[in-house]
Coordinates of N, CA and C in Angstrom, one line a residue:
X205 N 13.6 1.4 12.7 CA 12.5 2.3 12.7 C 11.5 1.9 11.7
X206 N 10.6 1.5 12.3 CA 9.1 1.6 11.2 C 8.4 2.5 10.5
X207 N 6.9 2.3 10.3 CA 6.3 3.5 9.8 C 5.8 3.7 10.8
X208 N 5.9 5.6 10.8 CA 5.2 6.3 11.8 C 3.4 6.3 11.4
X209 N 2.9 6.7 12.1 CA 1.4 6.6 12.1 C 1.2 7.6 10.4
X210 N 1.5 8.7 10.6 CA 1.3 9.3 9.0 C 1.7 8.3 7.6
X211 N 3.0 7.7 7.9 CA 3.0 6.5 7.5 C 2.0 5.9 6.6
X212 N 1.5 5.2 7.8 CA 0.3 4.0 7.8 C -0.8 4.5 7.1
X213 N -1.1 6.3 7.7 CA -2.3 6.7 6.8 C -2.3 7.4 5.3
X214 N -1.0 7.4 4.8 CA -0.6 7.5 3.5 C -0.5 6.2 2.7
X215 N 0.0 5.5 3.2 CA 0.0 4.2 2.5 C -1.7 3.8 2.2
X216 N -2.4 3.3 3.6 CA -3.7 2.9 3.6 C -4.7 4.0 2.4
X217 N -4.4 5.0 2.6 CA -5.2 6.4 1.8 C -5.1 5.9 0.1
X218 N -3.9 5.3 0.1 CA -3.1 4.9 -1.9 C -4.2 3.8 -1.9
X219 N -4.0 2.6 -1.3 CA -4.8 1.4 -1.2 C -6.1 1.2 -1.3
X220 N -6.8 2.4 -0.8 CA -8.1 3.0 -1.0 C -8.4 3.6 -2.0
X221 N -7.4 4.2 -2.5 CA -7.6 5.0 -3.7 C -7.6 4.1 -4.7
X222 N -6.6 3.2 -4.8 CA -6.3 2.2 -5.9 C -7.8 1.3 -5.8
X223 N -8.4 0.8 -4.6 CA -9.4 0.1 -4.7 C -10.4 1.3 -5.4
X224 N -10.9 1.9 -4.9 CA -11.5 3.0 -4.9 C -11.9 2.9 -6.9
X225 N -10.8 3.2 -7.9 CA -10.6 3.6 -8.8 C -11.0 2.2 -9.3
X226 N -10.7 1.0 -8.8 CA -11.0 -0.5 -10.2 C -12.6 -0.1 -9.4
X227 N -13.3 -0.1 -8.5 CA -14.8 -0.3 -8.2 C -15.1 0.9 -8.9
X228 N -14.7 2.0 -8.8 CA -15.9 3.0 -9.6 C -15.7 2.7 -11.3
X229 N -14.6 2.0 -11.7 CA -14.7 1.8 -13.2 C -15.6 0.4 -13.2
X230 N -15.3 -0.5 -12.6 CA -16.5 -1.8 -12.6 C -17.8 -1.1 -12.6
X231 N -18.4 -0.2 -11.4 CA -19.9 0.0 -11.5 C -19.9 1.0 -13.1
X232 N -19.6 1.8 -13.7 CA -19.3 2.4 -14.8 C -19.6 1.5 -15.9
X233 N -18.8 0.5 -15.7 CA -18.9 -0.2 -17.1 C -20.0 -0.9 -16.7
X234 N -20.8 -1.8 -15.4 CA -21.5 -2.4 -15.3 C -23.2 -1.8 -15.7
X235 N -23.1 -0.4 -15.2 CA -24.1 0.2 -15.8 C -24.2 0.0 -17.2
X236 N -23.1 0.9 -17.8 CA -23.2 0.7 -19.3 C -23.5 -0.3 -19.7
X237 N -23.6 -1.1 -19.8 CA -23.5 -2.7 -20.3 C -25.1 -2.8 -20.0
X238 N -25.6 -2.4 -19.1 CA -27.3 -2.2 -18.1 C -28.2 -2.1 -19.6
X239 N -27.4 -0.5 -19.6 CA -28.5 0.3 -20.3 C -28.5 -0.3 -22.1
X240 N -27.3 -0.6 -22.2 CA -27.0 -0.7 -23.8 C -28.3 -2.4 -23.8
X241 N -27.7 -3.1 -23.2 CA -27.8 -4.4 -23.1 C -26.8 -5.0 -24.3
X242 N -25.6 -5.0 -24.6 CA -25.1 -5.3 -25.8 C -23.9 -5.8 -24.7
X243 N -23.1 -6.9 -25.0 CA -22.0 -7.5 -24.5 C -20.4 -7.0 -25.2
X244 N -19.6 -6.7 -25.1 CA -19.1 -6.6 -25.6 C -17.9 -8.0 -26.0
X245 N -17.5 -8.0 -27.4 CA -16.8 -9.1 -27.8 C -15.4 -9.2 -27.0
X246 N -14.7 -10.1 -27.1 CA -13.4 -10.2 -26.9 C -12.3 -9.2 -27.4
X247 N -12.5 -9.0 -28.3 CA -11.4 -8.3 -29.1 C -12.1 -7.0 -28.7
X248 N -13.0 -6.4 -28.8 CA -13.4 -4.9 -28.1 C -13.0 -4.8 -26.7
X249 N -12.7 -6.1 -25.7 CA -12.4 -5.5 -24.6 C -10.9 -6.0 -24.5
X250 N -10.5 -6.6 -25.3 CA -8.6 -6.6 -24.9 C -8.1 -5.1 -25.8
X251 N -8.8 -4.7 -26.6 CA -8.2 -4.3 -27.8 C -9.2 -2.4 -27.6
X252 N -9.9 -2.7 -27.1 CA -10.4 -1.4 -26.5 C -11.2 -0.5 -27.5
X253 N -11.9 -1.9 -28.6 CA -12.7 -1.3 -29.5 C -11.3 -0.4 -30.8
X254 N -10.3 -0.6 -30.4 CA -9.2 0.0 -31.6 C -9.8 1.5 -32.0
X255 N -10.3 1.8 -30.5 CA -10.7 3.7 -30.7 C -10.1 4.5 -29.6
X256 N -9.0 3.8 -29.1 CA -8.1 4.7 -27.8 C -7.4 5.2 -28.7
X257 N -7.3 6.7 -27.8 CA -6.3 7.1 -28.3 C -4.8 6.5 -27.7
X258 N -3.4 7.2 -28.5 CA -2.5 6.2 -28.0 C -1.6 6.7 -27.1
X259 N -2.2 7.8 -26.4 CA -1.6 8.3 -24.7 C -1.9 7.5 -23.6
X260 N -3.5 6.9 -23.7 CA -3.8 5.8 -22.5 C -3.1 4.7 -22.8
X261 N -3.1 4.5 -24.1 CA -2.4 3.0 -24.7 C -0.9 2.8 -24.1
X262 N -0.2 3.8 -24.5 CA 1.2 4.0 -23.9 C 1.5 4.0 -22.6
X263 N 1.0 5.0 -22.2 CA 0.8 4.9 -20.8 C 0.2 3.6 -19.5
X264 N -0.3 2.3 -20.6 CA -0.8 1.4 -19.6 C 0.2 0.1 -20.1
X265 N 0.8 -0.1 -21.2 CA 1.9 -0.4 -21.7 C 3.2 -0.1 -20.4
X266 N 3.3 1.2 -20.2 CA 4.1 1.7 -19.2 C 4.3 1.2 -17.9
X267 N 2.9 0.8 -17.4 CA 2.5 0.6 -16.1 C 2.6 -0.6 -15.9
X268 N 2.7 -1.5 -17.1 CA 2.2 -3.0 -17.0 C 4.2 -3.2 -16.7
X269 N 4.9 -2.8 -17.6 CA 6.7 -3.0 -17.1 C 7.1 -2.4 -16.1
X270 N 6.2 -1.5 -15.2 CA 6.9 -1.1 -13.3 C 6.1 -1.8 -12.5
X271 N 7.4 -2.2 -11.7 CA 7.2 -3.1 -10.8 C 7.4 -2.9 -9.3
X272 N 7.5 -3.3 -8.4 CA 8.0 -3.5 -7.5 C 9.3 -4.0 -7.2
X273 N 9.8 -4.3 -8.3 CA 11.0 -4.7 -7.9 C 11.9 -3.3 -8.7
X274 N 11.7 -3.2 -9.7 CA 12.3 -1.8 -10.6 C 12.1 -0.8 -9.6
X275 N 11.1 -0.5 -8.5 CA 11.1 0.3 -8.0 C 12.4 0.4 -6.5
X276 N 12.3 -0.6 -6.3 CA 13.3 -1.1 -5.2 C 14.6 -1.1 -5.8
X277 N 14.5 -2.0 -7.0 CA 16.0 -2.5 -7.1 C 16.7 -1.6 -8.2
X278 N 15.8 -0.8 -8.8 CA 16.6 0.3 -10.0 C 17.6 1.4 -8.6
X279 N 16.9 2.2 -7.8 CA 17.8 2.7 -7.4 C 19.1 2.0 -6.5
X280 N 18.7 0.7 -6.2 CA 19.8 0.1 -5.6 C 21.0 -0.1 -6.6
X281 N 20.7 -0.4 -8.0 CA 21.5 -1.0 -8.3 C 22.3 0.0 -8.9
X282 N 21.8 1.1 -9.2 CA 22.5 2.4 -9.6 C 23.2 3.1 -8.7
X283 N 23.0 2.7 -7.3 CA 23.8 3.2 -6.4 C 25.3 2.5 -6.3
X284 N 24.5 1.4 -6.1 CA 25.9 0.0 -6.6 C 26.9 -0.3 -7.7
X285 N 26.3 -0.1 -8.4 CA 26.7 0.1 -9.9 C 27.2 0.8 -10.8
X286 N 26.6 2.1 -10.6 CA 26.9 3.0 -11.1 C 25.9 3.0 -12.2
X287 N 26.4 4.5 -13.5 CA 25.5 5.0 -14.4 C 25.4 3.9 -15.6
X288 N 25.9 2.7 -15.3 CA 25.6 1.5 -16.6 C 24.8 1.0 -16.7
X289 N 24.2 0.9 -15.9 CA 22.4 0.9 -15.7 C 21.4 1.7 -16.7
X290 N 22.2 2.8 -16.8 CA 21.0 3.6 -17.9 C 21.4 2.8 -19.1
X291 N 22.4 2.1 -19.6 CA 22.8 1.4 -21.2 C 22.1 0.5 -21.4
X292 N 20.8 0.0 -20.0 CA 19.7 -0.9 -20.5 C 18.2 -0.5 -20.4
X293 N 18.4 0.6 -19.8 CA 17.0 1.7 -19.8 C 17.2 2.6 -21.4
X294 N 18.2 2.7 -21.8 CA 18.3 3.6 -23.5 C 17.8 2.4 -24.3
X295 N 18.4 1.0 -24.2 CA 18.1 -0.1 -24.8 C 16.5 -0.5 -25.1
X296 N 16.2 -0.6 -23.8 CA 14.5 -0.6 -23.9 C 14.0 0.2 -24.4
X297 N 14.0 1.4 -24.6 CA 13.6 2.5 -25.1 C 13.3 2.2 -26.6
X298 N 14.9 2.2 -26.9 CA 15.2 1.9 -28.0 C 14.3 0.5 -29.1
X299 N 14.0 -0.3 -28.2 CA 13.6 -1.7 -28.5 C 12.0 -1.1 -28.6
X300 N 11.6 -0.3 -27.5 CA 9.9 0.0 -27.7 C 9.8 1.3 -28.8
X301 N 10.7 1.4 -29.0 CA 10.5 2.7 -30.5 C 10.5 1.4 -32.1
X302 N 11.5 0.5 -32.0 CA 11.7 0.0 -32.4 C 10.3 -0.9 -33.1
X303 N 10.1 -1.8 -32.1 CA 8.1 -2.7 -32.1 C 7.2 -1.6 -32.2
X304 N 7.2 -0.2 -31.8 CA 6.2 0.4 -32.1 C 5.8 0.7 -33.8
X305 N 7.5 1.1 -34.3 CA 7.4 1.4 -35.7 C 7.1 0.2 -36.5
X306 N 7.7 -1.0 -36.6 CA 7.9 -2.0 -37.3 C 6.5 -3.1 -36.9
X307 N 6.8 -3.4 -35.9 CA 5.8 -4.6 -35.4 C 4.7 -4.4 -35.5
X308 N 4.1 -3.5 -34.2 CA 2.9 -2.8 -34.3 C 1.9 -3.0 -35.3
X309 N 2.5 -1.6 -36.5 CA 1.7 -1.8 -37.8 C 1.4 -3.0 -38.1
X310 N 1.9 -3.9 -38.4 CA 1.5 -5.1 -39.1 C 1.0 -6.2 -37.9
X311 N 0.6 -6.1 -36.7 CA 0.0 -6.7 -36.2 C -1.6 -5.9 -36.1
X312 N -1.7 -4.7 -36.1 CA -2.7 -3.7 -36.3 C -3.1 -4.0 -37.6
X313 N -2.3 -4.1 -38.7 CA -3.3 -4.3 -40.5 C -3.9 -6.1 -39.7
X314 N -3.2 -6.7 -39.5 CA -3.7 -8.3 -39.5 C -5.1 -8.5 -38.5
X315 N -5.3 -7.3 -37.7 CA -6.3 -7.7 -36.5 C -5.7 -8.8 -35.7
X316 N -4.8 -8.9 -35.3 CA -4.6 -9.8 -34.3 C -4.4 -9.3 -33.0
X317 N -4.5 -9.8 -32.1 CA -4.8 -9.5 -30.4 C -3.4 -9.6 -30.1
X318 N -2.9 -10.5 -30.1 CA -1.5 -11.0 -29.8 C -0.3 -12.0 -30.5
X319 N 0.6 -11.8 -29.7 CA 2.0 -12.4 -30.8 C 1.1 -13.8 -31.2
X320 N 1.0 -14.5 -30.2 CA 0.3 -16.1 -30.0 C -0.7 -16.3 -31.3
X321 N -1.2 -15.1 -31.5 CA -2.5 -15.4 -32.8 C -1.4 -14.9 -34.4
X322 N -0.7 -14.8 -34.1 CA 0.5 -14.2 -35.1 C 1.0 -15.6 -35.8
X323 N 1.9 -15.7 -34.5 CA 2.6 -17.2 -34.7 C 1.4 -18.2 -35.1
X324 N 0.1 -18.4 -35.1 CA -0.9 -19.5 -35.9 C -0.8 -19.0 -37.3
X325 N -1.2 -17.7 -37.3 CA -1.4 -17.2 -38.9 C -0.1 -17.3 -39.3
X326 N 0.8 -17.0 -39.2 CA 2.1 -16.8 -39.8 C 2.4 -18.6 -40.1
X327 N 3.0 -19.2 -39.3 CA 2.8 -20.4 -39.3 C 2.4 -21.4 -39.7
X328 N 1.0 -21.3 -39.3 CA -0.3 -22.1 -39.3 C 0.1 -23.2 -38.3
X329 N 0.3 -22.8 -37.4 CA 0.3 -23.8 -36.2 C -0.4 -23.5 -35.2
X330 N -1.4 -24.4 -34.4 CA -1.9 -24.1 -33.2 C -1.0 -24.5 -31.9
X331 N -0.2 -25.7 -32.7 CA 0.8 -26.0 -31.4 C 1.6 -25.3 -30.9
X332 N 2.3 -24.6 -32.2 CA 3.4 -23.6 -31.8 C 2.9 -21.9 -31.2
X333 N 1.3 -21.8 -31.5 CA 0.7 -20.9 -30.9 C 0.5 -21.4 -29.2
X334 N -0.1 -22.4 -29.2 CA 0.0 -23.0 -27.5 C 1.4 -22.7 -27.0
X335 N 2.1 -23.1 -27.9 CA 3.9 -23.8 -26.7 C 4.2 -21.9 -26.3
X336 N 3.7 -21.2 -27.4 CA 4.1 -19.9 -27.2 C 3.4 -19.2 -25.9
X337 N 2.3 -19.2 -25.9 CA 1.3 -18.8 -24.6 C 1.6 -19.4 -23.6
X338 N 2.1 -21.2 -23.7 CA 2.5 -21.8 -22.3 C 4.0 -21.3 -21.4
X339 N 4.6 -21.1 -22.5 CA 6.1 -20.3 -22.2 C 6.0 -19.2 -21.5
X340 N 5.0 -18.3 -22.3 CA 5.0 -17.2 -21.5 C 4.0 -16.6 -20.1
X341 N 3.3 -18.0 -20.1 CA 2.1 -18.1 -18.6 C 3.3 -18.6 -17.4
X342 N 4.1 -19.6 -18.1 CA 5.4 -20.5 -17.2 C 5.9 -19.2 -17.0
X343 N 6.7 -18.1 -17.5 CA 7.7 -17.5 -17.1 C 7.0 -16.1 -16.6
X344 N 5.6 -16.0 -16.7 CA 4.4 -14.7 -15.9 C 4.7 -15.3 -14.5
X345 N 4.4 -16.6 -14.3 CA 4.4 -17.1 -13.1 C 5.3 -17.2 -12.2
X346 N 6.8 -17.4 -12.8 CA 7.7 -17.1 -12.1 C 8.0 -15.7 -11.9
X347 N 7.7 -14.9 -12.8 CA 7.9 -13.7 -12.6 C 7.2 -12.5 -11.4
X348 N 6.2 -12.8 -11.4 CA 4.8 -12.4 -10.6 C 5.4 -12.6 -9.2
X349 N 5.7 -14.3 -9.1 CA 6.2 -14.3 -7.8 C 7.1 -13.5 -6.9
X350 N 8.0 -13.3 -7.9 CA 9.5 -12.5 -7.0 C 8.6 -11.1 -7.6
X351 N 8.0 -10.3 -8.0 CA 6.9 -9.1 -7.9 C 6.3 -9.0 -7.0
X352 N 5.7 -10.2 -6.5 CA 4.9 -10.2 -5.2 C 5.4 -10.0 -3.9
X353 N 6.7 -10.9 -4.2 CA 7.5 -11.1 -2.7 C 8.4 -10.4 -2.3
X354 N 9.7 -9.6 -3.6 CA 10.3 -8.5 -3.0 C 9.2 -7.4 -2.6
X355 N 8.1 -6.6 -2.4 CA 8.1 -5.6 -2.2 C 7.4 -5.9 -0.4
X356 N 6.9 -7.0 -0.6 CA 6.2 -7.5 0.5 C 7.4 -8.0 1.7
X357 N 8.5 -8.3 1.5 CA 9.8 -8.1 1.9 C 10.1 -6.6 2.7
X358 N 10.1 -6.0 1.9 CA 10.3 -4.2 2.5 C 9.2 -3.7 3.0
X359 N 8.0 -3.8 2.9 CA 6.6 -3.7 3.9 C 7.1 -4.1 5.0
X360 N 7.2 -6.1 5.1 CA 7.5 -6.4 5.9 C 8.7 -5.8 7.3
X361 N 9.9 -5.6 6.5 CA 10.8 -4.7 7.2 C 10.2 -3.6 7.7
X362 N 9.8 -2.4 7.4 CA 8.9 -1.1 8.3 C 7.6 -1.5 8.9
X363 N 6.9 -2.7 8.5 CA 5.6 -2.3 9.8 C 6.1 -3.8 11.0
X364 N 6.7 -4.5 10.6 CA 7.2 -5.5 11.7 C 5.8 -6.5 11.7
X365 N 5.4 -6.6 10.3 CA 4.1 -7.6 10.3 C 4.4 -8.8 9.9
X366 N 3.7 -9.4 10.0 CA 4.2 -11.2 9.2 C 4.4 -10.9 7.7
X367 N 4.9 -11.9 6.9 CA 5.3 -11.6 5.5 C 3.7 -12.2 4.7
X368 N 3.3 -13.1 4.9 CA 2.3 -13.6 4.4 C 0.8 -12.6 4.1
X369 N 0.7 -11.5 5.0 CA -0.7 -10.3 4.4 C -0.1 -9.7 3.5
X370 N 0.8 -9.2 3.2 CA 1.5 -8.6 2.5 C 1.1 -9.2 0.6
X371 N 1.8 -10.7 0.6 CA 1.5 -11.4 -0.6 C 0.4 -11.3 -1.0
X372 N -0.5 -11.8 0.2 CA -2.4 -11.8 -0.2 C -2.5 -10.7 -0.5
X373 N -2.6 -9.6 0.2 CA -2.9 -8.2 -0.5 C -2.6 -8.2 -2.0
X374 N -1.1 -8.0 -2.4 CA -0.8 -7.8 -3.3 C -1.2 -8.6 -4.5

């Protein structure tokens, strides 16, 4: 059994909404940017000008670790598995209470963007700042992939479409 037509126009309706939401914040900022005429720097736009409050911060921190595969494979595996599953969701928890208290701060006193600008200052290496960024673009990339392809897997299963729109889309 597929998706029924309600289905198709719930799914499509998210898709639209998700498009919908990155275009009305592009024209928003593109205006702004219009009227100010001022560019903003690098570090103002990774770093968000360091005047958010820290409910959006948290909250997109949040968004950036669910996946498509967590979404799929957490309840499989808790079905399978059982409740030992939560002993690495308390762990995480635990780990992001942890870098919030200790880490954080002192990457916030130093002004730095990221671990990568850390490891130069701390260090003073630019190499060991590169091998650090290249490590972790190598293992984004493999990771991304199987993000891409389990969920486009289970699309594929309910609409009976080829697996390939699915990837592009996503």
């Amino acid at each position: 059994m597929g998706f029924m037509p309600v289905d198709i126009l719930i799914f499509a309706a998210f898709l639209c909404l998700s498009i919908g939401v990155g275009a009305y914040h592009a024209i928003k900022t593109r205006r702004a940017e219009q009227r100010d005429l001022q560019k903003s720097a690098t570090a103002d736009f990774l770093m968000g000008g360091r005047k958010m409050p820290i409910v959006p911060i948290a909250l997109s921190l949040l968004t950036t670790f669910l996946s498509g595969i967590m979404m799929l494979g957490a309840p499989a595996e808790l079905y399978q598995r059982g409740v030992l599953i939560w002993v690495l969701y308390l762990g995480g928890g635990f780990a992001f209470l942890v870098s919030g208290l200790f880490f954080v701060p002192i990457f916030y006193k130093m002004k730095a963007t990221s671990i990568y600008e850390y490891f130069e200052l701390r260090f003073e290496s630019k190499i060991l700042r590169r091998m650090g960024a290249a490590l972790f673009l190598l293992n984004t990339l493999f990771y991304m992939s199987v993000v891409m392809y389990a969920p486009a897997v289970a699309l594929t299963g309910v609409t009976h479409m080829p697996l390939w729109p699915f990837i592009l889309v996503r």
